[in-house]
Short mmCIF file of C-alpha atoms in Angstrom, two decimals:
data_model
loop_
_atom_site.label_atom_id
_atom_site.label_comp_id
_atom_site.label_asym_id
_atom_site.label_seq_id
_atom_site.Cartn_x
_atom_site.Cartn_y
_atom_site.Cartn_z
CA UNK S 1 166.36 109.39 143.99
CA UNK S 2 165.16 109.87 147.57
CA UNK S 3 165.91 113.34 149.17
CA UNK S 4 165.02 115.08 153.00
CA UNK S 5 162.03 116.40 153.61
CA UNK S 6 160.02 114.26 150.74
CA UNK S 7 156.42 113.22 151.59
CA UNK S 8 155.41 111.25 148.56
CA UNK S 9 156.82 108.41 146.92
CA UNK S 10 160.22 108.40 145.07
CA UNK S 11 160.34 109.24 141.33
CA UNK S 12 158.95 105.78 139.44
CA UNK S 13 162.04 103.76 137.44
CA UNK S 14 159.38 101.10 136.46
CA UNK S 15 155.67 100.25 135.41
CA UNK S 16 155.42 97.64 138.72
CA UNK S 17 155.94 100.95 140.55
CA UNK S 18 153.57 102.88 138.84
CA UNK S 19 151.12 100.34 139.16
CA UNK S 20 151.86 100.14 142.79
CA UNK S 21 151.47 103.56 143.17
CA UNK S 22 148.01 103.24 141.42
CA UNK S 23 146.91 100.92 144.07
CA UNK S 24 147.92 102.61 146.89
CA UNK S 25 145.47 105.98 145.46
CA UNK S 26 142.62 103.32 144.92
CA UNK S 27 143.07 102.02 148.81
CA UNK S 28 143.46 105.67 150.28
CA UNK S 29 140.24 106.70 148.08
CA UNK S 30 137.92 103.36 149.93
CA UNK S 31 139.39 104.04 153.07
CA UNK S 32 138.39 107.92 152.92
CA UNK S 33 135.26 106.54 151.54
CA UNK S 34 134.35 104.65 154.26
CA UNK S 35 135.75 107.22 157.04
CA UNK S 36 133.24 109.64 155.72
CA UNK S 37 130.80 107.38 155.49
CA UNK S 38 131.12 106.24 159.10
CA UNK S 39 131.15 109.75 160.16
CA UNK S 40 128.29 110.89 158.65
CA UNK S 41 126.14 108.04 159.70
CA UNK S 42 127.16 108.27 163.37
CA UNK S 43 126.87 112.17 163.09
CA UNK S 44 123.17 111.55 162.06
CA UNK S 45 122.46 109.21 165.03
CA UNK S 46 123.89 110.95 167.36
CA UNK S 47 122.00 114.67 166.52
CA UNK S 48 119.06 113.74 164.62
CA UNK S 49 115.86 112.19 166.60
CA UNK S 50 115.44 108.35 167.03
CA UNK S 51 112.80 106.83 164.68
CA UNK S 52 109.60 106.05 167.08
CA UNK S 53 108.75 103.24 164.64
CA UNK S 54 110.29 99.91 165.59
CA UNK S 55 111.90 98.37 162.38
CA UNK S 56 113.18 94.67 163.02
CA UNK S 57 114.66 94.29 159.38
CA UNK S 58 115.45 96.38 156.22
CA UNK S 59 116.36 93.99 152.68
CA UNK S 60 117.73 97.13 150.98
CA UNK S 61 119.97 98.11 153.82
CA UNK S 62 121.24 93.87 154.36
CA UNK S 63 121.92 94.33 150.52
CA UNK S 64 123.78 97.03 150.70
CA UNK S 65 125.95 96.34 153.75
CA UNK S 66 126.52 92.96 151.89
CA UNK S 67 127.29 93.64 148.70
CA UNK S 68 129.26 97.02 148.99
CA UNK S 69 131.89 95.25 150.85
CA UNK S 70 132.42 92.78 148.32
CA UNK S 71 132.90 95.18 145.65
CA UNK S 72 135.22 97.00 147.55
CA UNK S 73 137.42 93.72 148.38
CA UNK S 74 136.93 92.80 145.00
CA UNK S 75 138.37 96.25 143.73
CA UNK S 76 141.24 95.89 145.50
CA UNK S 77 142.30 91.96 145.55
CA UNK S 78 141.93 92.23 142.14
CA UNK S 79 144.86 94.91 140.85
CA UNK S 80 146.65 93.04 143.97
CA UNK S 81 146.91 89.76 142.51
CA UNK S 82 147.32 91.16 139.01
CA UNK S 83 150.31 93.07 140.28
CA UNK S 84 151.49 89.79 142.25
CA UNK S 85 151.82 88.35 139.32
CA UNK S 86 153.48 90.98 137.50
CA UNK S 87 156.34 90.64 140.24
CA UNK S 88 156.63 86.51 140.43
CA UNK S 89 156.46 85.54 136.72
CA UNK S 90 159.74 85.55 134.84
CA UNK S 91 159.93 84.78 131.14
CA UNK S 92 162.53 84.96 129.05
CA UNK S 93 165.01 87.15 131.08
CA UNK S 94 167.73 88.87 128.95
CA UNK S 95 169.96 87.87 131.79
CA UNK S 96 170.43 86.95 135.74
CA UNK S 97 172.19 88.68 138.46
CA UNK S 98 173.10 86.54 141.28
CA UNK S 99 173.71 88.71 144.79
CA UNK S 100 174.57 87.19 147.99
CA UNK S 101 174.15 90.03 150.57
CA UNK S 102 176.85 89.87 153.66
CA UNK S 103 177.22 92.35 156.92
CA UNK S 104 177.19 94.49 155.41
CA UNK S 105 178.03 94.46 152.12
CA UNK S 106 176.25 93.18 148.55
CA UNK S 107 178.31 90.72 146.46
CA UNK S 108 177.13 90.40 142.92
CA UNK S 109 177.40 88.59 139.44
CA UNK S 110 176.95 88.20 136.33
CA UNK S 111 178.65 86.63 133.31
CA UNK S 112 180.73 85.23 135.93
CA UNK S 113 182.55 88.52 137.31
CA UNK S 114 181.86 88.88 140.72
CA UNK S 115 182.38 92.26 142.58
CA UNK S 116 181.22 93.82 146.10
CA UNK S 117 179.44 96.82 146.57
CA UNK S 118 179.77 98.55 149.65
CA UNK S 119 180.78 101.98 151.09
CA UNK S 120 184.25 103.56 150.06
CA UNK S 121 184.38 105.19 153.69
CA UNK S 122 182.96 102.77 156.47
CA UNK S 123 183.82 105.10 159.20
CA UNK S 124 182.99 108.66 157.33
CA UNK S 125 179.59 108.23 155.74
CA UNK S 126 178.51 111.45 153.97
CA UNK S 127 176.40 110.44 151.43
CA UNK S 128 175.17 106.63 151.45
CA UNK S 129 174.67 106.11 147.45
CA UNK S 130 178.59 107.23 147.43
CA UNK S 131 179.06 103.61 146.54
CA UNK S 132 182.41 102.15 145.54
CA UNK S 133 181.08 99.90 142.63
CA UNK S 134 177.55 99.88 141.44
CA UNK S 135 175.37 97.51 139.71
CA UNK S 136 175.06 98.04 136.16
CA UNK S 137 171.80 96.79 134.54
CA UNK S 138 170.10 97.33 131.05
CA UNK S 139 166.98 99.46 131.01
CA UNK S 140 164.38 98.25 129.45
CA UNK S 141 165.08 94.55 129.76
CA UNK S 142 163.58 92.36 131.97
CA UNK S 143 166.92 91.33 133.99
CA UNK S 144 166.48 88.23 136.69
CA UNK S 145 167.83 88.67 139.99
CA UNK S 146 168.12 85.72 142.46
CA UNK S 147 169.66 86.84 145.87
CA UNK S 148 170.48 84.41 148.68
CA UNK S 149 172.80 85.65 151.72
CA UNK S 150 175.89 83.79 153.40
CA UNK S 151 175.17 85.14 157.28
CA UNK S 152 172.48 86.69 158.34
CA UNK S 153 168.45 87.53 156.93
CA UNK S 154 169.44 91.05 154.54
CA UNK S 155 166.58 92.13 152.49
CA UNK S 156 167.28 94.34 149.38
CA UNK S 157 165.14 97.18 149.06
CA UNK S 158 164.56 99.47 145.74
CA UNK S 159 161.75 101.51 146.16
CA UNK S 160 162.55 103.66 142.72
CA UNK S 161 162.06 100.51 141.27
CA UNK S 162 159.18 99.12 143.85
CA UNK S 163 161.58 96.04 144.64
CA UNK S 164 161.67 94.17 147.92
CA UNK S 165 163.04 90.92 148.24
CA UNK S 166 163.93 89.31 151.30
CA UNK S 167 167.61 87.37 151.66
CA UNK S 168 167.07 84.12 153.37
CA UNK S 169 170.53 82.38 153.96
CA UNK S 170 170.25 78.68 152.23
CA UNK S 171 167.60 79.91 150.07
CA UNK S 172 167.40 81.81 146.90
CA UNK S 173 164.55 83.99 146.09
CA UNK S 174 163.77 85.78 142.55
CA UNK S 175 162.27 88.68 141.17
CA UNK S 176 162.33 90.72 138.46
CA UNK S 177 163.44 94.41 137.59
CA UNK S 178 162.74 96.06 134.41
CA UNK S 179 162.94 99.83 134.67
CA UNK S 180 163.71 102.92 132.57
CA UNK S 181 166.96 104.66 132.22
CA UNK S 182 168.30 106.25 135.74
CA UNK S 183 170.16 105.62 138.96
CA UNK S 184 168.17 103.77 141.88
CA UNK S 185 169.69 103.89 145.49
CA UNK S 186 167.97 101.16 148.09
CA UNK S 187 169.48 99.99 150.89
CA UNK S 188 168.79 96.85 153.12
CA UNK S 189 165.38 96.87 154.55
CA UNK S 190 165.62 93.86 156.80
CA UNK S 191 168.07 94.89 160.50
CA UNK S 192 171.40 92.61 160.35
CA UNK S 193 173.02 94.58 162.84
CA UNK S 194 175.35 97.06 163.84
CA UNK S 195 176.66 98.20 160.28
CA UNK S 196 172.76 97.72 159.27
CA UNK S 197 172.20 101.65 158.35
CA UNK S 198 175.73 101.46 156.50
CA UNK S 199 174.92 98.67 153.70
CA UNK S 200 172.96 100.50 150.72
CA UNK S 201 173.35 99.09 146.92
CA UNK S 202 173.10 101.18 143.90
CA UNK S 203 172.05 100.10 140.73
CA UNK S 204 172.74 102.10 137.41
CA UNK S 205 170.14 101.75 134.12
CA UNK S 206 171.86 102.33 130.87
#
């Protein structure tokens, strides 16, 4: 759950998280890396003396400044596409949820009950997970969700559960959530309008 005043990420509700938040640490580490690095070599050029002999070339130093970036690309594109994959390939679901996102509201399904989730209030908004029916899923299952919307572009936004899918209307996009037992409040990430702030979805893992 998300509260005021928090300056890291929300407590994980799956391993796709987790292994997001593992990337983000090894891109914050290379980019410190290289900050220092830049700052120390330009500190040293600008106090230290010029070197009186003229040098045209150095091997070492066009082997270094050619291979070191590689392996830093390298060290990041690869947990990237690893963790692309992670969110794109479905197999064997243990169910789908179908949700059509409206302004501003969520509609979803499954076992062909349909329901909407939105705001019991509208006009007196106190607390925005204070939801008036919320999406039940099993934990520990990978459960399917395809999500399309019927007006406007919505995206549907979990970070508990590092979820972001975007809500194209004539098109219906995937993904996948598979997290551990909790409550995760997201909202719409994508501006739909004026009830934008007012449309945030709760899902329940039992």
């Amino acid at each position: 759950m998300p509260f005021w005043g928090s300056g890291a990420f929300q407590n994980f509700g799956s391993g796709i998280m987790s292994f997001l938040e593992t990337l983000h640490d090894l891109v914050m580490i290379w980019l410190v890396v290289i900050l220092m690095t830049v700052f120390l070599v330009g500190a040293g050029v600008f106090f230290f003396k010029k070197n009186t002999i003229l040098s045209l070339d150095s091997l070492s130093l066009e082997v270094i400044w050619s291979c070191l970036p590689m392996v830093i690309l390298a060290s990041i594109a690869f947990p990237s596409l690893l963790l692309l994959s992670k969110q794109e390939t479905i197999s064997k679901p243990f169910f789908t949820l179908k949700m059509i996102s409206n302004q501003w509201s969520w509609v979803s399904e499954y076992d062909n009950n349909s329901f909407y989730d939105h705001l019991l209030d509208f006009d007196e908004i106190e607390i925005l997970s204070n939801l008036e029916t919320p999406v039940f899923l099993p934990s520990e299952k990978v459960v399917r969700v395809l999500l399309s919307s019927s007006d406007v572009l919505h995206s549907l936004g979990l970070p508990g559960l590092g979820v972001k899918l975007d809500s194209v209307p004539g098109r219906m996009n995937s993904t996948i959530i598979d997290g551990s037992p909790g409550m995760c409040v997201g909202s719409c990430f994508e501006l739909c309008g004026t009830g934008h702030s007012a449309m945030p979805i709760s899902f329940i893992l039992f």
